[in-house]
PDB file of C-alpha atoms in Angstrom:
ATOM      1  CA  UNK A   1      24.526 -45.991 -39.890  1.00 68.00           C
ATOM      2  CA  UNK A   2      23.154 -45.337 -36.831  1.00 74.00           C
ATOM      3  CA  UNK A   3      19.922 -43.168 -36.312  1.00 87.00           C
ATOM      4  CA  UNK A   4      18.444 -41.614 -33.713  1.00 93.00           C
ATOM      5  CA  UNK A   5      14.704 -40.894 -34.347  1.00 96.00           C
ATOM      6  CA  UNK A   6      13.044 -37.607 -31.306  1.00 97.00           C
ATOM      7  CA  UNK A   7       9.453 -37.408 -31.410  1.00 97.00           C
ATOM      8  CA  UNK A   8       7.387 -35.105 -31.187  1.00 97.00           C
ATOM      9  CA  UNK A   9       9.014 -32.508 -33.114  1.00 96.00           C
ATOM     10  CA  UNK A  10       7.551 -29.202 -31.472  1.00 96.00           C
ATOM     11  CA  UNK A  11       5.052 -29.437 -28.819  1.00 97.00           C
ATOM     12  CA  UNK A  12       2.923 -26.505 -27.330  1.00 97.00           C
ATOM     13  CA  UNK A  13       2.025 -26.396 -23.612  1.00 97.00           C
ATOM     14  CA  UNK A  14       0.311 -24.588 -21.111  1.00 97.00           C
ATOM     15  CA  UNK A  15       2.576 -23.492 -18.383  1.00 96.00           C
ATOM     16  CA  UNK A  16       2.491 -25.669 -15.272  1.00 97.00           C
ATOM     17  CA  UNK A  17       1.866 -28.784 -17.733  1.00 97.00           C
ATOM     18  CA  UNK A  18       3.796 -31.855 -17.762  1.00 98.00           C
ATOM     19  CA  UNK A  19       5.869 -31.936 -20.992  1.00 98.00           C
ATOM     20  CA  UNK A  20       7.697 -35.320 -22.083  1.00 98.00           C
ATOM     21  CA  UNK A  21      10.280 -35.841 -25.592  1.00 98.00           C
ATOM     22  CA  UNK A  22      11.224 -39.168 -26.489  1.00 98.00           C
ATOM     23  CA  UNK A  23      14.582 -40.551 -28.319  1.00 98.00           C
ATOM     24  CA  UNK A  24      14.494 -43.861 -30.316  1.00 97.00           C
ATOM     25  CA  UNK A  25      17.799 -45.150 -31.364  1.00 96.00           C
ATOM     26  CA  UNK A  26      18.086 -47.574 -34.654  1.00 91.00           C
ATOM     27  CA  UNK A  27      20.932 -49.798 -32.727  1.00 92.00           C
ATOM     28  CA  UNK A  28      21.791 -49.833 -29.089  1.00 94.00           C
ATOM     29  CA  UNK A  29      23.905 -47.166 -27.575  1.00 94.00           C
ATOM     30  CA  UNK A  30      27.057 -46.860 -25.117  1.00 93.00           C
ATOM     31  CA  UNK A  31      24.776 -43.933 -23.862  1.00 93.00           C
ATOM     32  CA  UNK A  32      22.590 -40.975 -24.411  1.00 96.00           C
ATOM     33  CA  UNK A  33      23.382 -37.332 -23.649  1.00 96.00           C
ATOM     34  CA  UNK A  34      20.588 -34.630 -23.903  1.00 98.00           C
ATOM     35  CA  UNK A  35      20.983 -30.960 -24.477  1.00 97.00           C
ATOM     36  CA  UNK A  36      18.906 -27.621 -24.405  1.00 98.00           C
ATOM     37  CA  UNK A  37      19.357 -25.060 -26.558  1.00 97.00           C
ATOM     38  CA  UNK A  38      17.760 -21.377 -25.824  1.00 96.00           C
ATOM     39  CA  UNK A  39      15.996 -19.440 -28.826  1.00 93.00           C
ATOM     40  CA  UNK A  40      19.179 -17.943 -30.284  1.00 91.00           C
ATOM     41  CA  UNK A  41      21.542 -19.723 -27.728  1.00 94.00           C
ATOM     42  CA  UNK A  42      23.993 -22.691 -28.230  1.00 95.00           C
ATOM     43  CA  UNK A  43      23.609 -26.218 -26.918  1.00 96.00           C
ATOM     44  CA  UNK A  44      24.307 -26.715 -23.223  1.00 96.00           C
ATOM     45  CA  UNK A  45      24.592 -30.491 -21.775  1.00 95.00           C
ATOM     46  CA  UNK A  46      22.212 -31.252 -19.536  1.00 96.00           C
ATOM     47  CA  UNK A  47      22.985 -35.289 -18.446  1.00 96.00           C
ATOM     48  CA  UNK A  48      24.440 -38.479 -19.652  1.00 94.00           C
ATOM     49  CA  UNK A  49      23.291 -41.554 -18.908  1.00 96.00           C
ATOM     50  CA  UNK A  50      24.945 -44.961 -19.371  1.00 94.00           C
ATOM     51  CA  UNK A  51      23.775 -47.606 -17.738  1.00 96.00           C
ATOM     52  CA  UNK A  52      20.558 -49.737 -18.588  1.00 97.00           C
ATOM     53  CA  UNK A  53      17.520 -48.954 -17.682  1.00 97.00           C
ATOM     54  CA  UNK A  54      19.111 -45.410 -15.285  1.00 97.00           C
ATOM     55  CA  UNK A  55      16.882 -42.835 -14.406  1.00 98.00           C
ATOM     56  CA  UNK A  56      18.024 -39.791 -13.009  1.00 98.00           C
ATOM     57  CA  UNK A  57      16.495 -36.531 -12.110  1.00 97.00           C
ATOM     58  CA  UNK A  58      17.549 -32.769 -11.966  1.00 97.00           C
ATOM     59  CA  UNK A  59      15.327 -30.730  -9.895  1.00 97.00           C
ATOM     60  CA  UNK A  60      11.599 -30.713 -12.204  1.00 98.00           C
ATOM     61  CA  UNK A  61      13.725 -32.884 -14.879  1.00 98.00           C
ATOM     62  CA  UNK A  62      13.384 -36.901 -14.764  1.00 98.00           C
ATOM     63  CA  UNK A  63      15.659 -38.257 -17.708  1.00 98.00           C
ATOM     64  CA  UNK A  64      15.690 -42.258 -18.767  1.00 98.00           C
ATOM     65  CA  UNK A  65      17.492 -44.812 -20.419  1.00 98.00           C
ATOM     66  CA  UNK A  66      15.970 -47.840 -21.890  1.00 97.00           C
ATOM     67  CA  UNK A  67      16.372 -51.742 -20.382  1.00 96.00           C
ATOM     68  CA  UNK A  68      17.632 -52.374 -23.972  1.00 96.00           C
ATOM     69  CA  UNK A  69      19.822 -49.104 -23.904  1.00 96.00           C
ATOM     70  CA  UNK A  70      17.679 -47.934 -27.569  1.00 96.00           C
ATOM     71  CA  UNK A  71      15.469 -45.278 -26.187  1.00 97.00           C
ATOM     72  CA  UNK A  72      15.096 -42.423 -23.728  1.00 98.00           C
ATOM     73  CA  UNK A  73      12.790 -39.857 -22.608  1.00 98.00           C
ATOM     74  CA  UNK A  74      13.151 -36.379 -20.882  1.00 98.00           C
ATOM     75  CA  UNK A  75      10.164 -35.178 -18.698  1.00 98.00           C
ATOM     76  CA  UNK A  76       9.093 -31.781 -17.187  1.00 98.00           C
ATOM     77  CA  UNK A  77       7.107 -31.411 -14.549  1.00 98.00           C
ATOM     78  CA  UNK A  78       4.874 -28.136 -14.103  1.00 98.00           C
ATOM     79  CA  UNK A  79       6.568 -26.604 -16.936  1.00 97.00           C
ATOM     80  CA  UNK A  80       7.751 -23.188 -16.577  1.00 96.00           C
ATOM     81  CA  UNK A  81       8.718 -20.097 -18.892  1.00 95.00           C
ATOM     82  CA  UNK A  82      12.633 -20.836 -18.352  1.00 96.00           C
ATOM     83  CA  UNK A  83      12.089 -24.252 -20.191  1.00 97.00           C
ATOM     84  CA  UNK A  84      11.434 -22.750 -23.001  1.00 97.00           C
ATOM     85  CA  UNK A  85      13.842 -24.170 -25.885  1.00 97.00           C
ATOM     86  CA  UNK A  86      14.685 -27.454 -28.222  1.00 97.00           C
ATOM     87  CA  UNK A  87      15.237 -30.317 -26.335  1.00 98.00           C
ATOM     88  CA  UNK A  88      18.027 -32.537 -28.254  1.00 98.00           C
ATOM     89  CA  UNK A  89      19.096 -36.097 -27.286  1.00 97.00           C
ATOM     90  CA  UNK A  90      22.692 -37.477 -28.410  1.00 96.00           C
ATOM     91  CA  UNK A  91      23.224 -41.241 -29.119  1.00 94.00           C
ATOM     92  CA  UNK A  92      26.515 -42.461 -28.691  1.00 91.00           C
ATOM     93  CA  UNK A  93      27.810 -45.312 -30.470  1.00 84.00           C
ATOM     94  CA  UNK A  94      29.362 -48.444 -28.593  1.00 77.00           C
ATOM     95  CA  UNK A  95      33.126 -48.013 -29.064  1.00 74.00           C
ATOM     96  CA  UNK A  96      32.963 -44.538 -30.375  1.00 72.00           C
ATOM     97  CA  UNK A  97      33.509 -41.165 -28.694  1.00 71.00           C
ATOM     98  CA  UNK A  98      32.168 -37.540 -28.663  1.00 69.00           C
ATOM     99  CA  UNK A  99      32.472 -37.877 -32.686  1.00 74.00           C
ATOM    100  CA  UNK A 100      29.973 -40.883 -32.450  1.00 79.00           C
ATOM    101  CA  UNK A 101      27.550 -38.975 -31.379  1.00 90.00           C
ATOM    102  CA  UNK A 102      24.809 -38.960 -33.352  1.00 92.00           C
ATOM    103  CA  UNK A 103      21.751 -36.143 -32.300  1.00 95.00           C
ATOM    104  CA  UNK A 104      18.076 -36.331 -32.404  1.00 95.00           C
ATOM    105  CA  UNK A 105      16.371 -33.887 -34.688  1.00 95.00           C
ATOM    106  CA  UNK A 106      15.395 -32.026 -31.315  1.00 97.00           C
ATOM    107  CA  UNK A 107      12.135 -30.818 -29.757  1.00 97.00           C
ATOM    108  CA  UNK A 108      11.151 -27.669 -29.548  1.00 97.00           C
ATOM    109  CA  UNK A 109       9.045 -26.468 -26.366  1.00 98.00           C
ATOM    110  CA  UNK A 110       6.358 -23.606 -26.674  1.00 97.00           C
ATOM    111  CA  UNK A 111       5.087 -22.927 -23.466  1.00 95.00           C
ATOM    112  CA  UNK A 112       2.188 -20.357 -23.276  1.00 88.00           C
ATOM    113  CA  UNK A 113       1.724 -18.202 -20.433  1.00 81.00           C
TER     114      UNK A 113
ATOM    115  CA  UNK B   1      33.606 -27.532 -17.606  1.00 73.00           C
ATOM    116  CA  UNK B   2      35.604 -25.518 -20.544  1.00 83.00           C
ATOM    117  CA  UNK B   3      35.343 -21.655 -21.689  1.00 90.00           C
ATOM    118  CA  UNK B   4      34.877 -21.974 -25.364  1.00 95.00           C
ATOM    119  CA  UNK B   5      35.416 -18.366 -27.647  1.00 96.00           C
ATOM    120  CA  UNK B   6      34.409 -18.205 -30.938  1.00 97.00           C
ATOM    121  CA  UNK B   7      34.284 -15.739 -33.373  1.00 97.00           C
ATOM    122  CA  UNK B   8      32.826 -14.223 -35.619  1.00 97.00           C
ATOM    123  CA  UNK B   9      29.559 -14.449 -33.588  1.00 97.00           C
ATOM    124  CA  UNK B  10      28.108 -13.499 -37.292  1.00 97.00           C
ATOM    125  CA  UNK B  11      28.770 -12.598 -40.954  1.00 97.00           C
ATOM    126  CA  UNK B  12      27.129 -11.362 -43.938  1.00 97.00           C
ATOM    127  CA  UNK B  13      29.075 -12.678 -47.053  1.00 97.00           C
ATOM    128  CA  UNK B  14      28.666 -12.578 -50.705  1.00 97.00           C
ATOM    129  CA  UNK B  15      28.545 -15.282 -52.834  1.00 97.00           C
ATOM    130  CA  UNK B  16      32.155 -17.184 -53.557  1.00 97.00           C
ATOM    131  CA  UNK B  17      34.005 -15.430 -50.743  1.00 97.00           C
ATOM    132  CA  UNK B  18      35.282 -17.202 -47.967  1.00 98.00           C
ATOM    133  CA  UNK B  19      35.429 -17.100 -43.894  1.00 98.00           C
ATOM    134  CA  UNK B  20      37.124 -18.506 -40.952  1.00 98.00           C
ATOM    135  CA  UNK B  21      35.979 -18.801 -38.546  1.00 98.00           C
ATOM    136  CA  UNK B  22      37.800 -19.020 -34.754  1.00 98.00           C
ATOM    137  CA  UNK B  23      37.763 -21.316 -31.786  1.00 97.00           C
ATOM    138  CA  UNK B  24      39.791 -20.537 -28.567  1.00 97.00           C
ATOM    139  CA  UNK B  25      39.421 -22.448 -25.746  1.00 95.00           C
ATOM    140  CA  UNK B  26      40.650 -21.426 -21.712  1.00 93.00           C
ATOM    141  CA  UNK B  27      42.218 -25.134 -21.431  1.00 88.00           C
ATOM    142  CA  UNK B  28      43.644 -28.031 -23.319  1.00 85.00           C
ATOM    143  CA  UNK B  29      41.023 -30.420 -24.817  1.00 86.00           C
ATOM    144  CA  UNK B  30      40.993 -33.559 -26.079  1.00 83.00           C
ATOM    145  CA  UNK B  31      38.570 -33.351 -29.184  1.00 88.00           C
ATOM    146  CA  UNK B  32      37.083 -30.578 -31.206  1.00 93.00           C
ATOM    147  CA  UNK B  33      34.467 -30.847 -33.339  1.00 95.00           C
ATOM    148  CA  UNK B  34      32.784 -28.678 -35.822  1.00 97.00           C
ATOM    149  CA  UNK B  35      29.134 -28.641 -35.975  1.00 97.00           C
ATOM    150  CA  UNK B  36      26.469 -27.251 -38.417  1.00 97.00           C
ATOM    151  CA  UNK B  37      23.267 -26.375 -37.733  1.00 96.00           C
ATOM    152  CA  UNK B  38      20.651 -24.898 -40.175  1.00 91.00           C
ATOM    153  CA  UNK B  39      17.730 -22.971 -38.670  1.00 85.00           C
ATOM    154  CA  UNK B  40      15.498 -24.992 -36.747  1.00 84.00           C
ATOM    155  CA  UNK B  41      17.276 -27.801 -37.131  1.00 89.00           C
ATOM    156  CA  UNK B  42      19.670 -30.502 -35.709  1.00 92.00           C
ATOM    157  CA  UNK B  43      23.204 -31.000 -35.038  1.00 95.00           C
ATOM    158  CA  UNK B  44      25.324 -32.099 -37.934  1.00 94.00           C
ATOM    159  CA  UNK B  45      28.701 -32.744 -37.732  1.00 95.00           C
ATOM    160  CA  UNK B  46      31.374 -31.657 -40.168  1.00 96.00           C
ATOM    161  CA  UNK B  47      34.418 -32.941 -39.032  1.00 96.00           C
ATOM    162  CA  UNK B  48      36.774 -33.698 -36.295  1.00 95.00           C
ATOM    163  CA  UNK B  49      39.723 -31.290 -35.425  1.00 94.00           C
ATOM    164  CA  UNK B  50      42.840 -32.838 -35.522  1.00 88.00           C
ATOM    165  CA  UNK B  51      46.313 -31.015 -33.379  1.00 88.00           C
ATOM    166  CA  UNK B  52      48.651 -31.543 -35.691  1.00 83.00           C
ATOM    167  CA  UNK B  53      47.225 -33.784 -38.344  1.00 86.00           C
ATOM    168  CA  UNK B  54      44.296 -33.453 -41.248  1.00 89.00           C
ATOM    169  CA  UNK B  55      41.110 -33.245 -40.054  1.00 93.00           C
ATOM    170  CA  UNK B  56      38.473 -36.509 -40.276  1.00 94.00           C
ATOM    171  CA  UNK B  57      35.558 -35.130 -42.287  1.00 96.00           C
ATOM    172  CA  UNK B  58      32.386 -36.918 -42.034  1.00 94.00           C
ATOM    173  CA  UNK B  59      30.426 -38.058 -45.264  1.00 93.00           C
ATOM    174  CA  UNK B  60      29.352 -35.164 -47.342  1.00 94.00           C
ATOM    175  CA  UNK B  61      31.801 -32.558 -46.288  1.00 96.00           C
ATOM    176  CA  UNK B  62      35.458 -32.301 -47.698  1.00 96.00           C
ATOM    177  CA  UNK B  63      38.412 -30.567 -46.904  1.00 96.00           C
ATOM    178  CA  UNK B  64      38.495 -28.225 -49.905  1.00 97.00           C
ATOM    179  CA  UNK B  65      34.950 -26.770 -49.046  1.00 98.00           C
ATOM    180  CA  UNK B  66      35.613 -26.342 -44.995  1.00 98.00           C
ATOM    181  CA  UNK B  67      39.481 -26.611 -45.109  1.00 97.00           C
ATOM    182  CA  UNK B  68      39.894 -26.836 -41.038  1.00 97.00           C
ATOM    183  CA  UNK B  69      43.025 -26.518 -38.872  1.00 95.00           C
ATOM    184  CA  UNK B  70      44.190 -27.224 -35.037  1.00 95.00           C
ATOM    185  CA  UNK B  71      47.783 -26.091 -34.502  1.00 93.00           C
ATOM    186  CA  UNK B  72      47.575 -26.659 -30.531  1.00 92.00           C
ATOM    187  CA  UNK B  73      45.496 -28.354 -28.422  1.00 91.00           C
ATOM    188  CA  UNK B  74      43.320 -24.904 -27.455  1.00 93.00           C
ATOM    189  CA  UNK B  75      42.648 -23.414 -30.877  1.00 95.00           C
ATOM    190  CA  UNK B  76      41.000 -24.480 -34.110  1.00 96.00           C
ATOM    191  CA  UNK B  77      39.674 -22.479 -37.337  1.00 97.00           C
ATOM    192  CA  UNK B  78      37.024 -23.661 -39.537  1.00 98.00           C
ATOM    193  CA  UNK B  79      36.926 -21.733 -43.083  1.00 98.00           C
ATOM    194  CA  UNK B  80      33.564 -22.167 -45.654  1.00 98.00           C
ATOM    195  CA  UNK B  81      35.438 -21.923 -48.574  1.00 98.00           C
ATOM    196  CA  UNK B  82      33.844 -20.335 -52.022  1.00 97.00           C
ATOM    197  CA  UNK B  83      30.547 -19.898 -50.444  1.00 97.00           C
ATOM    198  CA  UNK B  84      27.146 -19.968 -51.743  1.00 97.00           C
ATOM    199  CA  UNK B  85      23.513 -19.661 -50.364  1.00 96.00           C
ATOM    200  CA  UNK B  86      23.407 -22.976 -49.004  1.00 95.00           C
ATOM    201  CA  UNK B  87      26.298 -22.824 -46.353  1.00 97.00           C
ATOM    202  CA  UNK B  88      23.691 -20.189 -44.649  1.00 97.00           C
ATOM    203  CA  UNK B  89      23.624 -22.072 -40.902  1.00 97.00           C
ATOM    204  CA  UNK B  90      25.126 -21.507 -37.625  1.00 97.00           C
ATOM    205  CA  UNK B  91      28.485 -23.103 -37.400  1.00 98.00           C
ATOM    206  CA  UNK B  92      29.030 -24.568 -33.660  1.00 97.00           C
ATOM    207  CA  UNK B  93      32.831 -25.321 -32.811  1.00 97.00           C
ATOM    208  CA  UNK B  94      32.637 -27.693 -29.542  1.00 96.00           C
ATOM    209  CA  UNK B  95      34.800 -29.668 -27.022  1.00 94.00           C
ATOM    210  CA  UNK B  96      35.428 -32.504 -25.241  1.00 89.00           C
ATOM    211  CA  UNK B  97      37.481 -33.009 -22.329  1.00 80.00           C
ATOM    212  CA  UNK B  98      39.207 -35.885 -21.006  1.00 73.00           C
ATOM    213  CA  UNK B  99      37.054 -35.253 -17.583  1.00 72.00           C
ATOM    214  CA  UNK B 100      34.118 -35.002 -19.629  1.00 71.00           C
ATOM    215  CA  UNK B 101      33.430 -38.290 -21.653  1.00 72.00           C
ATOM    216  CA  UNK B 102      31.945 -37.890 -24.646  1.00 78.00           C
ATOM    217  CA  UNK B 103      30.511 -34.849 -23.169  1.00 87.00           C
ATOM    218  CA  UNK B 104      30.145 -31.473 -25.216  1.00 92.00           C
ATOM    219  CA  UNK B 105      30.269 -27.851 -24.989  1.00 93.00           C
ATOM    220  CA  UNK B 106      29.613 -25.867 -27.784  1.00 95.00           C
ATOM    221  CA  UNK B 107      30.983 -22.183 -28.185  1.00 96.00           C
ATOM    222  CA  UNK B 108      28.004 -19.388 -29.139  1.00 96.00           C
ATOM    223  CA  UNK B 109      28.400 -19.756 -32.853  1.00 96.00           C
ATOM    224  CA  UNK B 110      28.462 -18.427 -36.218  1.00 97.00           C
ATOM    225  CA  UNK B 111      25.490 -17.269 -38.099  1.00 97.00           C
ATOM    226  CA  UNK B 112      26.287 -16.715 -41.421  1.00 97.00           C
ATOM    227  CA  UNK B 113      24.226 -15.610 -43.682  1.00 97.00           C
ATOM    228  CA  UNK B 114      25.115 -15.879 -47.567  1.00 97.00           C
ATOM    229  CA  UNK B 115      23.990 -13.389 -50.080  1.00 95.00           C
TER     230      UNK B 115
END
C-alpha cells in the first residue's frame, strides 16, 4: 500500500531560524495536503496542492509539490513561537478520496526562545 | 469550512467497559471519518462513516471492536467496545465536504485513557 515517509521526525530551532519538513511518498499522488496540530489541539488544514511541481506560499509558509508529484516540503521562514506544533503531510491516492489519504508520521517543531 | 462537535472531550474507563463517543456537525457532509491517534503519533484511520449503511473499516479494525454508526448526514458515533489498555489514544472524528475535496477538519477529540 501506499506510504508516505516525513523526515525529520522532531526538530529543535532557535526562534527566527528557517525550519523545513519533508514528505516522501512510496507511489505518486493525486495530491498532498499538510496539517498543524497545536500541543493538545486537533489537526487544522493548512493547503493542498495538486498540480506538479506547485509551489505556493502563506504569509512566512512556502509549501511544494514534486515534478514527479512523490514528494513535498513545508518551509518556515524566521520561525516564531506561534509555529510551534507537528507538522503532518497527507498523501492522497490517485482515484481515491479523503479516505485515501494516507498521513506522514508528522514533525514536531521545538522552537526555543 | 464546517463546525465539527464532539464529545466526550475525555474519559477515564476501566478495563472491558465501553464508550461512544459523539460527532455533530453544523452542516451536511459528504464523508466522515474516524481517526486514531496515539500520543505523539500519526493519523490512523479506523473507518469510514457510512449514512445509512455499515461502515468501511480499514485493515486491523472491525466492527465488533469500534461498532460505528451515521443515521444522517450531520451525526456519527464511534463506540470502543470491551476496552483494554491499548485503545488509550485520542479518537479524532473528521469531515469532508463536497466544497472541500479531500479536505479535512477534525473535531477536538477524545482522550481516553484506559485503566
Amino acid at each position: 500500500g501506499q506510504q508516505v515517509m516525513q523526515i525529520p521526525q522532531y526538530q529543535h530551532v532557535q526562534e527566527g531560524e528557517d525550519f523545513t519538513t519533508y514528505c516522501n511518498s512510496s507511489t505518486t499522488l493525486s495530491n498532498i495536503q499538510w496539517y498543524k496540530q497545536r500541543p493538545g489541539g486537533h489537526p487544522v488544514f493548512l493547503i493542498q496542492l495538486v498540480k506538479s511541481g506547485e509551489v505556493k506560499k502563506q504569509k512566512r509558509l512556502t509549501f511544494q509539490f514534486g515534478e514527479a508529484k512523490k514528494n513535498s516540503s513545508l518551509h518556515i521562514t524566521a520561525t516564531q513561537t506561534t509555529d510551534v506544533g507537528t507538522y503532518f503531510c497527507a498523501g492522497g491516492s490517485v482515484g481515491g478520496g479523503a479516505d485515501g489519504l494516507t498521513f506522514g508520521k508528522g514533525t514536531h517543531l521545538i522552537i526555543q526562545p | 469550512s464546517a463546525v465539527i462537535s464532539q464529545k466526550p472531550s475525555r474519559d477515564i474507563c476501566q478495563r472491558g467497559t465501553s464508550l461512544t463517543i459523539q460527532c455533530q456537525v453544523d452542516s451536511q457532509v459528504t464523508m466522515m471519518f474516524w481517526y486514531r491517534q496515539q500520543p505523539g503519533q500519526s493519523l490512523t484511520l479506523i473507518a469510514t462513516a457510512n449514512q445509512g449503511s455499515e461502515a468501511t473499516y480499514e485493515s486491523g479494525f472491525v466492527i465488533d471492536k469500534f461498532p460505528i454508526s451515521r443515521p444522517n448526514l450531520t451525526f456519527s458515533t464511534l463506540t470502543v467496545s470491551n476496552m483494554s489498555p491499548e485503545d488509550s489514544s485520542i479518537y479524532l472524528c473528521s469531515v469532508e465536504t463536497r466544497a472541500t475535496n479531500e479536505k479535512l477538519f477534525f473535531g477536538s477529540g477524545t482522550q481516553l485513557s484506559v485503566l
